[in-house]
Short mmCIF file of C-alpha atoms in Angstrom, two decimals:
data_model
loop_
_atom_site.label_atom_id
_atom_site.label_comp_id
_atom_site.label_asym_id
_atom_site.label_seq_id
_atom_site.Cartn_x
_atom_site.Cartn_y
_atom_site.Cartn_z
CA UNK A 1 131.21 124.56 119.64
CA UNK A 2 131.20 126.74 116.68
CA UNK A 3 130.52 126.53 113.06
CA UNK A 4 132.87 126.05 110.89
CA UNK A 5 132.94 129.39 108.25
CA UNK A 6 136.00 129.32 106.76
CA UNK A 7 134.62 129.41 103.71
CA UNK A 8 133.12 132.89 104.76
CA UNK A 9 136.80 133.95 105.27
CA UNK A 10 137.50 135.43 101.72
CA UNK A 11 135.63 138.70 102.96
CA UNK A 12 137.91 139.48 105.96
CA UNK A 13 141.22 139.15 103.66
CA UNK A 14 139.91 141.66 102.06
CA UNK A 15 141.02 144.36 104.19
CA UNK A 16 144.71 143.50 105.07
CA UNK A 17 146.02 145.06 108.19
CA UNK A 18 143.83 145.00 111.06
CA UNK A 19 144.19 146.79 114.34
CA UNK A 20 142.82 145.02 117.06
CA UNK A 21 139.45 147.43 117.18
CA UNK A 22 138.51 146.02 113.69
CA UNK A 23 140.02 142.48 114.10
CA UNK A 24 136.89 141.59 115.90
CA UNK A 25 134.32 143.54 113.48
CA UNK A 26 135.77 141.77 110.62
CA UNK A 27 136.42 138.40 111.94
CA UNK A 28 134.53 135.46 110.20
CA UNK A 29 130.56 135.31 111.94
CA UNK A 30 130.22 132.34 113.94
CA UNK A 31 127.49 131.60 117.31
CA UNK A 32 127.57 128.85 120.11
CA UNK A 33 125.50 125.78 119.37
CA UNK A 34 123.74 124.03 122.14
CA UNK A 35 125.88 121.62 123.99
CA UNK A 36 124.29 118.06 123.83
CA UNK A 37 124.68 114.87 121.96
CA UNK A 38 121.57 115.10 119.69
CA UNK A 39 119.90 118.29 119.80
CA UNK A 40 117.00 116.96 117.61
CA UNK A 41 116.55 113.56 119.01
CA UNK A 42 113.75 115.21 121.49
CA UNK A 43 111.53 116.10 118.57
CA UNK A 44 111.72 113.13 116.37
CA UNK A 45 110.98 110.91 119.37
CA UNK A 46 108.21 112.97 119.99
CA UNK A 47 107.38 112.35 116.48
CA UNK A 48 108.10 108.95 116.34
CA UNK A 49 105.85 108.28 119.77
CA UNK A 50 102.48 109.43 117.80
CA UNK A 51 103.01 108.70 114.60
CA UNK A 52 101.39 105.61 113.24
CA UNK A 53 103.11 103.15 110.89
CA UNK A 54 100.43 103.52 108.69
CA UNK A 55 101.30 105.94 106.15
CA UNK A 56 97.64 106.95 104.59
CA UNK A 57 94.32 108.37 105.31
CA UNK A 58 91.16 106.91 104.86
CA UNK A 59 87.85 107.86 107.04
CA UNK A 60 84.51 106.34 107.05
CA UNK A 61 81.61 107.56 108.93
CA UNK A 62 77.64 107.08 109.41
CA UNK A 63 74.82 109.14 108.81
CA UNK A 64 71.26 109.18 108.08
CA UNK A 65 71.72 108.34 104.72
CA UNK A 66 73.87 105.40 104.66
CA UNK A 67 77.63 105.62 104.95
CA UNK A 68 80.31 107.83 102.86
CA UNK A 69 84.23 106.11 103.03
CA UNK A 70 86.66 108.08 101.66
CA UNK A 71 90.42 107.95 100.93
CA UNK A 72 93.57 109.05 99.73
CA UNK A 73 95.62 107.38 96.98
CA UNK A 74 99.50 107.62 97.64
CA UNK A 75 102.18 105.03 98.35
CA UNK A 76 105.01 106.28 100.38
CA UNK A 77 108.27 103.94 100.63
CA UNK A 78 109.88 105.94 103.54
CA UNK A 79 110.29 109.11 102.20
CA UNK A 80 109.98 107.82 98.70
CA UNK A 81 106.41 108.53 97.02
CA UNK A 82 106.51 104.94 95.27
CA UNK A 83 102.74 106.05 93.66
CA UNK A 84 100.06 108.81 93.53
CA UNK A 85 97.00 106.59 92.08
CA UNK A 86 96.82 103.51 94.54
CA UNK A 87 92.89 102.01 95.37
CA UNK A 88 92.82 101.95 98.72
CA UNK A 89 88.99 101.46 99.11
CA UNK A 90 88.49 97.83 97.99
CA UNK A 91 85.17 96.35 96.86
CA UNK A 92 83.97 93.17 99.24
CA UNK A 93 80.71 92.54 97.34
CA UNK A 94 77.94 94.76 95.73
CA UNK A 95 77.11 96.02 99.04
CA UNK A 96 80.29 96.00 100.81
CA UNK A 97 82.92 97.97 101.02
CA UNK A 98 86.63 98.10 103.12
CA UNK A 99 89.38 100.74 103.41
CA UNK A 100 93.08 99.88 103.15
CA UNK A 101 95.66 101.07 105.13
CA UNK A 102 99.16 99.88 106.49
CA UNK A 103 100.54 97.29 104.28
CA UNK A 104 99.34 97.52 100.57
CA UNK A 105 99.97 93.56 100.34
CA UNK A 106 98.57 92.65 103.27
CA UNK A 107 95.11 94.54 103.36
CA UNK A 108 94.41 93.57 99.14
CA UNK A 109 95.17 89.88 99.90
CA UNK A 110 93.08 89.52 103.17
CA UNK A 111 89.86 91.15 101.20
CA UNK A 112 90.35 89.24 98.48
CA UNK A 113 90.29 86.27 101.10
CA UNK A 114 86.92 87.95 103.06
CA UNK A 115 85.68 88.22 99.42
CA UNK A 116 85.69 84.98 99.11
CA UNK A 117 84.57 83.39 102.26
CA UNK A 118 81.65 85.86 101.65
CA UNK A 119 80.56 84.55 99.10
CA UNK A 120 80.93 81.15 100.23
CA UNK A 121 78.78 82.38 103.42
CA UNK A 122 76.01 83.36 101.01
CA UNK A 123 75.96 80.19 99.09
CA UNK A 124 75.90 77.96 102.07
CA UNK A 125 73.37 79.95 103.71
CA UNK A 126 71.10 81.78 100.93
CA UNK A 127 71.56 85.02 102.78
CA UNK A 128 73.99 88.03 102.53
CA UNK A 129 76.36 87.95 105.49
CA UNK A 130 76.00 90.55 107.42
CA UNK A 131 78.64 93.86 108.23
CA UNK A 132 79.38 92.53 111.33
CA UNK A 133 79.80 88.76 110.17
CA UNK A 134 82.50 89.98 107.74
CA UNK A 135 84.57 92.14 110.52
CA UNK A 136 84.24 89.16 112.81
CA UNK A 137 85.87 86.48 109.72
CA UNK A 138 88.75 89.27 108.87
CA UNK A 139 89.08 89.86 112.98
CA UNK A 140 89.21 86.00 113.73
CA UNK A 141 91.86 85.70 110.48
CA UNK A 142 93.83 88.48 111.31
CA UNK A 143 94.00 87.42 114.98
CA UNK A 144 95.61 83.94 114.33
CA UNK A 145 98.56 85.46 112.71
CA UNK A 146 98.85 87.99 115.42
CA UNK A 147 102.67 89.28 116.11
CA UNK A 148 103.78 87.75 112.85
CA UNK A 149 104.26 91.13 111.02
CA UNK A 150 100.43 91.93 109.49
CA UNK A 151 99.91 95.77 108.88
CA UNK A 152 96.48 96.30 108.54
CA UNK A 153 94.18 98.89 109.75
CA UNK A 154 91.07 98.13 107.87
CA UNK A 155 86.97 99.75 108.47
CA UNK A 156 84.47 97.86 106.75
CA UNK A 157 81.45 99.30 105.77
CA UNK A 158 78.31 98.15 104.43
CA UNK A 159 74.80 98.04 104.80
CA UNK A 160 72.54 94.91 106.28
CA UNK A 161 69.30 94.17 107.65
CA UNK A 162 70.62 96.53 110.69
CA UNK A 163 71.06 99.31 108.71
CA UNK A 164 74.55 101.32 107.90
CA UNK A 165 77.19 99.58 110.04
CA UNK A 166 80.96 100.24 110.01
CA UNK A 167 83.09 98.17 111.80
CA UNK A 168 87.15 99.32 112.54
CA UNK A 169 89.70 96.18 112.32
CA UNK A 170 93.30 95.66 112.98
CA UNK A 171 95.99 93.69 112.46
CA UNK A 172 96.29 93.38 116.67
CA UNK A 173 92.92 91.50 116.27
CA UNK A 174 91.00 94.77 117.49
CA UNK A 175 87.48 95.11 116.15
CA UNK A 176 85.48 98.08 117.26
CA UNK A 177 81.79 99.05 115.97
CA UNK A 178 81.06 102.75 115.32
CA UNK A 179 80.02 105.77 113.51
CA UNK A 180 83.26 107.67 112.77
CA UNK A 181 86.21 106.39 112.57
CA UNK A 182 89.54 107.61 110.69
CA UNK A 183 92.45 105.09 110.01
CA UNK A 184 96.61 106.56 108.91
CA UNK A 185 99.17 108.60 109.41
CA UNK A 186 96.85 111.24 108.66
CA UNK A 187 94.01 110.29 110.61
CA UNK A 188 94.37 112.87 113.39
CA UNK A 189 94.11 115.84 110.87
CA UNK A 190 91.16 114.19 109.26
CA UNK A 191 89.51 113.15 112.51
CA UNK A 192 89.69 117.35 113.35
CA UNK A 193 88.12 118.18 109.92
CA UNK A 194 85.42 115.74 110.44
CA UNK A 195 84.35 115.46 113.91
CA UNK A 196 83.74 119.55 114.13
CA UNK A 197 81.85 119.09 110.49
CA UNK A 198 79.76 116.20 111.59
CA UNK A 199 76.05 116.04 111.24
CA UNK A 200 73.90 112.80 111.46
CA UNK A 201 71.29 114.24 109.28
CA UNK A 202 73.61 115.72 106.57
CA UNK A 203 72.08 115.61 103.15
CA UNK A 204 74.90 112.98 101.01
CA UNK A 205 76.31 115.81 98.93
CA UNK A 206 76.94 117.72 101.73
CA UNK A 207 78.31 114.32 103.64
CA UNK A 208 80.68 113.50 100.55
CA UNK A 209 81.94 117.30 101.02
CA UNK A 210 82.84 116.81 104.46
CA UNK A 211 84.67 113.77 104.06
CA UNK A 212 86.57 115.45 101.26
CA UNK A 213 87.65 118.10 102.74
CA UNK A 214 88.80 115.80 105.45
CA UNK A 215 90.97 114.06 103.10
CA UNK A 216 92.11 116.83 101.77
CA UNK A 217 93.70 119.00 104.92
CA UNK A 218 94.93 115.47 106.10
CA UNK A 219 97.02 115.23 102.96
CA UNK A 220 98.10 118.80 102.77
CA UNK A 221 99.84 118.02 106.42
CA UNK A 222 101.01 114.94 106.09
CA UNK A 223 103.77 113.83 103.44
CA UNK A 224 102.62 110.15 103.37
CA UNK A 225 99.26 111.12 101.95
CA UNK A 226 98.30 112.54 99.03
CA UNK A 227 96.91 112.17 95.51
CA UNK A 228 93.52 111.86 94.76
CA UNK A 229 90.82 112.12 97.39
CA UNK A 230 88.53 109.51 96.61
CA UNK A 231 84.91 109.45 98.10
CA UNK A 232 82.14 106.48 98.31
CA UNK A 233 78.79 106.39 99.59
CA UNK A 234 77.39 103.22 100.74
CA UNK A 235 73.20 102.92 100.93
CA UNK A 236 70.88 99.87 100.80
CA UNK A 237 71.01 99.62 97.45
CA UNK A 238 75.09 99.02 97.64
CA UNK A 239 78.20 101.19 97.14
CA UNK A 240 78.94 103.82 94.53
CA UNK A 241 81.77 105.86 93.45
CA UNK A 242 81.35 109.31 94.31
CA UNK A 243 83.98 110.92 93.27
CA UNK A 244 87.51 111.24 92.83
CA UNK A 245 89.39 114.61 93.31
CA UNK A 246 93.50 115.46 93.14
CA UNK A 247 94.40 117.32 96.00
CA UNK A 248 96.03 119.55 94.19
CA UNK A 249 93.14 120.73 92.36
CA UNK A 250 90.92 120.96 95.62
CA UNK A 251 93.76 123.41 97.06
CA UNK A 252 93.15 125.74 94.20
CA UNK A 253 89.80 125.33 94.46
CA UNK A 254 89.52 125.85 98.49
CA UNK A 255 92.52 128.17 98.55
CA UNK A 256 92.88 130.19 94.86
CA UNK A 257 95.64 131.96 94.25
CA UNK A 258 95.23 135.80 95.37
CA UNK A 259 97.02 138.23 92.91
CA UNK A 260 99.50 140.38 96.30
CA UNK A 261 100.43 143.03 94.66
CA UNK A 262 104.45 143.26 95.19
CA UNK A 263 105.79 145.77 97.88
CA UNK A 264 108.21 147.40 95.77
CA UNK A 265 108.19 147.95 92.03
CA UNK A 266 111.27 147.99 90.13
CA UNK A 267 110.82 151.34 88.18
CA UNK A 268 112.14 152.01 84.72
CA UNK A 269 114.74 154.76 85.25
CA UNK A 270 113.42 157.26 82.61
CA UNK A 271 116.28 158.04 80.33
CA UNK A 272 118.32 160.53 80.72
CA UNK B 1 95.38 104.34 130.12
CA UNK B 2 92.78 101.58 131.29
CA UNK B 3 90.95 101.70 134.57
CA UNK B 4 88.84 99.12 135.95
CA UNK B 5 88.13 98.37 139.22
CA UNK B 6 85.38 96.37 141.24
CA UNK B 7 84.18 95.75 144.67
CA UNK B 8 81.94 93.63 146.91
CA UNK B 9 79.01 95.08 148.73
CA UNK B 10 76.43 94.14 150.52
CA UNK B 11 74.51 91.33 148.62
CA UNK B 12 75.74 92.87 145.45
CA UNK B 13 79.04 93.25 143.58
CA UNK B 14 79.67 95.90 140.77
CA UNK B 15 82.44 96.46 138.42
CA UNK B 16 83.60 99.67 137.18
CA UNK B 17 85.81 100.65 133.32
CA UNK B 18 86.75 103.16 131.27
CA UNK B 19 85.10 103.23 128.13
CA UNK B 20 87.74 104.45 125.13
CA UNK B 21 89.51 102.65 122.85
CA UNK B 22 92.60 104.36 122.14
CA UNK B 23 95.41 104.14 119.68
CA UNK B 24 98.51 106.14 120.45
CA UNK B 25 97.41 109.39 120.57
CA UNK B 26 94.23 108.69 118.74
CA UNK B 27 90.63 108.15 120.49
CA UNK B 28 88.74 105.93 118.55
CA UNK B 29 85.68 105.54 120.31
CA UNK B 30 84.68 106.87 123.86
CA UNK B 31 82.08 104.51 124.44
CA UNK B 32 83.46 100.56 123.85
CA UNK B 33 81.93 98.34 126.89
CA UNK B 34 84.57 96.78 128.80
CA UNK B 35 82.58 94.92 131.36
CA UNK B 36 80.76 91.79 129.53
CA UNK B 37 78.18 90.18 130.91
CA UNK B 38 78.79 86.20 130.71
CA UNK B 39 75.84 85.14 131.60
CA UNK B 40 72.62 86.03 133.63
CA UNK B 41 74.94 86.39 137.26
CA UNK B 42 78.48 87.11 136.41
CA UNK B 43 80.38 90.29 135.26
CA UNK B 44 83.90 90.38 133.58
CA UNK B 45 85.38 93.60 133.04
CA UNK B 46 88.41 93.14 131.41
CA UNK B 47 91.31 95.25 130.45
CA UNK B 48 94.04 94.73 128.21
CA UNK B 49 95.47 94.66 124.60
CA UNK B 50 92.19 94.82 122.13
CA UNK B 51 92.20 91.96 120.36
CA UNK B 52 93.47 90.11 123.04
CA UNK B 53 90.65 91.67 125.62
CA UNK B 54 87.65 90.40 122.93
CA UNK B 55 88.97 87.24 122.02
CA UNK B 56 89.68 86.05 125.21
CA UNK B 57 86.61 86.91 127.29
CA UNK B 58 84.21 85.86 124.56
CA UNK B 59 86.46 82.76 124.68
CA UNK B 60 85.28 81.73 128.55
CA UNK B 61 81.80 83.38 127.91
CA UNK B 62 81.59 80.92 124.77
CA UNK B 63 82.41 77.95 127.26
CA UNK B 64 80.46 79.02 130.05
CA UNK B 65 77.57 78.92 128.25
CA UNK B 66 78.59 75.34 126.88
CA UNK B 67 78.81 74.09 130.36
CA UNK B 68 75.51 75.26 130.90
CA UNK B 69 73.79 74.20 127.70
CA UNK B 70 75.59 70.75 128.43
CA UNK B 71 75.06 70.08 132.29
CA UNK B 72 71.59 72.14 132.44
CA UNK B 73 73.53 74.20 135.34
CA UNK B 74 75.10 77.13 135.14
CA UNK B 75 79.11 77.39 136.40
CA UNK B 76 79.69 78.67 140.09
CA UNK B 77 81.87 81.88 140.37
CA UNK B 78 84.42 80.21 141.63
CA UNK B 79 84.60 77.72 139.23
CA UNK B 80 84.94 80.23 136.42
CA UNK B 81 87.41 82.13 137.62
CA UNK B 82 89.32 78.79 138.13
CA UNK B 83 88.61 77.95 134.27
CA UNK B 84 89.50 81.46 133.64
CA UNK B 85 92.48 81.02 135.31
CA UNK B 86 93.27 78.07 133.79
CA UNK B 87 92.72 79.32 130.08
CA UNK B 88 95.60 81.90 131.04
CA UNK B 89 97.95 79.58 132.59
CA UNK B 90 97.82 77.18 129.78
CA UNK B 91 98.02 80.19 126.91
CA UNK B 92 100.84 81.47 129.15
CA UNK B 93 104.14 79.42 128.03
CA UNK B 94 102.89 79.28 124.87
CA UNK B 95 101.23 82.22 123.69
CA UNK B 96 100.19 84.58 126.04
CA UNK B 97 96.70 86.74 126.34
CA UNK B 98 97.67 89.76 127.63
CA UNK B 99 94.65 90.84 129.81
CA UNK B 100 93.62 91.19 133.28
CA UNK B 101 90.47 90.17 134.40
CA UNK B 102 87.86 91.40 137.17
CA UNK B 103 85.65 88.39 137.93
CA UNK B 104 82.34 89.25 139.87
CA UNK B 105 78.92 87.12 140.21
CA UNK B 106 76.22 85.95 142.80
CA UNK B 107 75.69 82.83 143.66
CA UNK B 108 72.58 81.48 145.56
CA UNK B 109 74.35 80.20 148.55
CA UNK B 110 77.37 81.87 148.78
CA UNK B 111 76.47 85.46 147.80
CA UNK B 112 77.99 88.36 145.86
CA UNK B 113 82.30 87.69 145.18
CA UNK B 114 84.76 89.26 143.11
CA UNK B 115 88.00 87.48 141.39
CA UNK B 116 91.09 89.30 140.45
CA UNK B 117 92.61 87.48 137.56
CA UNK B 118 95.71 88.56 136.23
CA UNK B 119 97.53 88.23 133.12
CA UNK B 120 100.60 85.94 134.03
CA UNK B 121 97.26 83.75 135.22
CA UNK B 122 97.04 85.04 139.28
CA UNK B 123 94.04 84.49 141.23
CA UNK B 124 92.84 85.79 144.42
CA UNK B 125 89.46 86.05 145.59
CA UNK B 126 89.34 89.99 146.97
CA UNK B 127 86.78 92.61 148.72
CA UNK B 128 88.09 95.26 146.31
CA UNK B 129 90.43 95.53 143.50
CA UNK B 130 91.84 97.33 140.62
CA UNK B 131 93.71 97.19 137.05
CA UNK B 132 95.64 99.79 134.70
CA UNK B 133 97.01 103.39 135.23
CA UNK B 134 93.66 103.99 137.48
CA UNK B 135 94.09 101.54 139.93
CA UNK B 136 96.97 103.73 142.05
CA UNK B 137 94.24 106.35 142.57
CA UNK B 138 91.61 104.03 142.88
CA UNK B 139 93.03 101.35 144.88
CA UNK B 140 94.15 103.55 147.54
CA UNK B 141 90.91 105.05 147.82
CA UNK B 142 88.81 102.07 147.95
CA UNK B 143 91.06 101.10 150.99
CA UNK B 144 90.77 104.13 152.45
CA UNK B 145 86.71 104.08 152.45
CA UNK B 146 85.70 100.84 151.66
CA UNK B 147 83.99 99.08 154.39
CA UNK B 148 82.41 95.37 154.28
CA UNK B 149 78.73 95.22 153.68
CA UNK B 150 78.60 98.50 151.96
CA UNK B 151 74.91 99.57 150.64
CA UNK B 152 74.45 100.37 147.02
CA UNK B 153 74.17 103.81 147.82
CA UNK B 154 77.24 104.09 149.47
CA UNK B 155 79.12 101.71 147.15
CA UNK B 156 78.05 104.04 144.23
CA UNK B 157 79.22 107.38 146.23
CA UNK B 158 82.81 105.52 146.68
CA UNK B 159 82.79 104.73 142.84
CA UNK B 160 82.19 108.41 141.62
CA UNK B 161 84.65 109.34 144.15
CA UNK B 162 87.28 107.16 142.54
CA UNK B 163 86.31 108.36 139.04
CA UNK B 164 86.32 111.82 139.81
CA UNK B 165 89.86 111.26 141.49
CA UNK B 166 91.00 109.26 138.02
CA UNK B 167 89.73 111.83 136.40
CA UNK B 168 91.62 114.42 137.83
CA UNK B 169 94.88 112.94 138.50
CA UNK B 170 95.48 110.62 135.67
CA UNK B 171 97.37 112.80 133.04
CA UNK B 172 95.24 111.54 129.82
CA UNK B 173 92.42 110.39 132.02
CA UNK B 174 89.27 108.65 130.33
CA UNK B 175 86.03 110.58 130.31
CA UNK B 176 83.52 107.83 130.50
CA UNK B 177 82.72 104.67 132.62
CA UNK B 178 80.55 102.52 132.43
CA UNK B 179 79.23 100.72 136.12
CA UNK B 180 77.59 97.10 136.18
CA UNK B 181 76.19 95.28 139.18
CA UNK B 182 75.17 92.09 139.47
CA UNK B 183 72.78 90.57 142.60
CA UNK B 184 70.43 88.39 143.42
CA UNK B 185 68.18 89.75 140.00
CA UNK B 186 71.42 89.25 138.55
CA UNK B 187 73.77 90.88 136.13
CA UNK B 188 73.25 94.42 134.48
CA UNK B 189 74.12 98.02 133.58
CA UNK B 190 73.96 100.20 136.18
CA UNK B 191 74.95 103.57 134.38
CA UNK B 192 77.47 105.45 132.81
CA UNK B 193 79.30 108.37 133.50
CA UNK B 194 79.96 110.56 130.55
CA UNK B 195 81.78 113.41 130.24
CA UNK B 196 82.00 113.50 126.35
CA UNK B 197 79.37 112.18 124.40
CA UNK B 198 79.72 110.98 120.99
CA UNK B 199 78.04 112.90 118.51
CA UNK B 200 75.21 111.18 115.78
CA UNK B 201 74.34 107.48 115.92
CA UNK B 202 74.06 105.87 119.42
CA UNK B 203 76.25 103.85 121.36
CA UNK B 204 77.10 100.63 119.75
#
């Protein structure tokens, strides 16, 4: 098979009569693609295998100072950015605090819900529920409507009588307890960032760094996230915003523009 | 990529899993017990989807217990793996669990025994068996050495081996297990076999 480059064809007419030695030098260039039905279809499955539907990034992890949660903030509709300032860390209560990622509907509506029953714990009981009471509610929820079409990969994070905990739950009903976890599309860039930073006895500034720059080299790789890399810390006393970065600005700031000075100047030509 | 497997040795019965919870390509956490302990002289090791795997056995430890708060006795082995059974078979037209099940527990009388439940609601009563990717290296090994009566000494040698053969033959092999026994002291951890260990808080 060959491309088609008749429209390169103008520069051969050029030079009229040809003897056979130059036919070939100035015929139209053209080179032998490979000869299979879909010559990318091996990549984009491969693609397609790993990638998760979940088009965000949000980590959470525990150290000695409570927990930090951080997130992204973009909306991707396929390969449409739908919005650059989306919440996707959601409040629970004052002490509480849960990620969002898969469906935007489907993870705000389902904490509003644990919200609720939450509270409704606390006034029936005259006790906070605990971190992993609240995982177990969204996990027993989320498991009845199992295979109808929920997208949720959710951590919650908060801090009890235990201490720090930080539950991972899905929309498959999975509900795993443990000190790092990242959740997206752009979880296994994150997860690289933050595993070989990771230090139990971080100081919080340092912590809030780390998951930062997580966030950020997650986005710069993957087209569904981006934004602004938002950071919480959670401690006994509750949550509290952080910070809130754009990505673009922390790639300036991690990576600043270096003056290269050009190979080749164009000189003036001194007048004659 | 789940392995578990079990066995039956001599007064004793241990079961042996993998201990990562993967999604996709992802690892979430290299140290998730599979094998729960439902009550002071039964194990279930269980492998299958995750919410399916929790829900479920929690499920029959939930009514196990019942049984015993209600009747003052706890359930026989047997009888559990029949109610375990059960559970599945009902679920099974309707709305399927989608988890195998090791069953193993000691009972005064009849000694150590070890169910193999599986998810379209099987049952057999076995000597040795084996679920996931890791039970065509372990199964065949287990055959190949197993012997009835076994010591716990010798048991344990025949477990490593089949972990160290999952572990090099499985293409994304798991790096941890975790080994329970249960006997006439009844149900606990044995130990775990690491290979990565997760960094910072300990194991949940």
């Amino acid at each position: 098979m060959k491309l088609d480059t008749t429209g390169l064809e103008s520069f051969a007419s050029f030079h009229g009569e040809m003897d056979d030695l130059h036919g070939e030098f100035w015929a139209p260039p053209s080179f032998d693609l490979p000869v299979c039905a879909d010559f990318d279809g091996f990549q984009k499955n491969a693609i397609q295998m790993v990638k998760p539907a979940k088009g965000t990034t949000t980590l959470a992890f525990v150290f000695k100072e409570g927990i930090i949660v951080a997130a992204e903030s973009r909306t991707s509709m396929g390969g449409y950015v739908a919005s650059q300032n989306v919440k996707k860390i959601v409040e629970i209560n004052p002490y509480m605090i849960a990620t969002v990622a898969g469906g935007a509907a489907d993870c705000i509506f389902w904490h509003r819900n644990l919200g609720m029953k939450c509270r409704l714990y606390e006034l029936e009981n005259k006790r906070r529920i605990s971190v992993a009471g609240a995982s177990k509610l969204l996990t027993n929820m989320l498991y009845s409507y199992r295979g109808m079409g929920l997208s949720i990969g959710t951590m919650v994070a908060g801090c009890d009588e235990m201490g720090p905990s930080l539950y991972y739950v899905d929309s498959e009903g999975g509900r795993l307890k443990g000190s790092r976890f990242s959740v997206g599309s752009g979880s296994p860039y994150a997860y690289a960032v933050l595993d070989n930073g990771y230090r139990y006895d971080m100081p919080t500034g340092e912590a809030a760094e780390l998951a930062r720059r997580a966030i950020y080299h997650a986005t710069f790789r993957d087209g569904a996230s981006g934004g602004v890399a938002v950071v919480y810390h959670v401690g006994p006393d509750g949550w509290k915003k952080i910070s809130g970065d754009d990505v673009r600005e922390l790639h300036d700031k991690y990576y600043p523009a270096v003056q290269v000075p050009p190979e080749q100047e164009m000189m003036q030509v001194p007048p004659v | 990529m789940e392995c578990v497997f079990g066995l039956v040795g001599d007064g004793f019965a241990l079961i042996a899993a993998d201990t990562s919870a993967v999604h996709s390509i992802l690892v979430h956490k290299s140290n998730e017990d599979k094998v729960m302990i439902l009550d002071s002289h039964k194990l279930l090791g269980a492998s299958g989807e995750g919410g399916d795997r929790v829900q479920f056995t929690e499920y029959i430890q939930k009514n196990v217990h019942l049984y015993q708060f209600r009747n003052g006795i706890p359930l026989t082995t047997a009888a559990t793996a029949n109610f375990t059974r059960g559970e599945l078979a009902i679920a099974l037209r309707k709305n399927p669990y989608f988890v195998s099940i090791l069953l193993a527990g000691y009972d005064k009388d009849i000694g150590p025994s070890l169910y193999y439940i599986d998810y379209i609601a099987t049952l057999h009563k076995i000597e040795k068996g084996a679920f996931g990717y890791g039970s065509y290296f372990s199964l065949s090994m287990m055959d190949r050495h197993y012997r009835s009566g076994m010591s716990l000494e010798e048991a344990i040698d025949l477990v490593d081996k089949c972990i160290m053969e999952i572990r090099s033959r499985l293409v994304v092999a798991p790096p941890n297990f975790v080994i329970k026994i249960v006997d006439k002291d009844g149900a606990r951890e044995y130990g775990w076999r690491e290979s990565i260990k997760d960094a910072g808080v300990a194991a949940a």
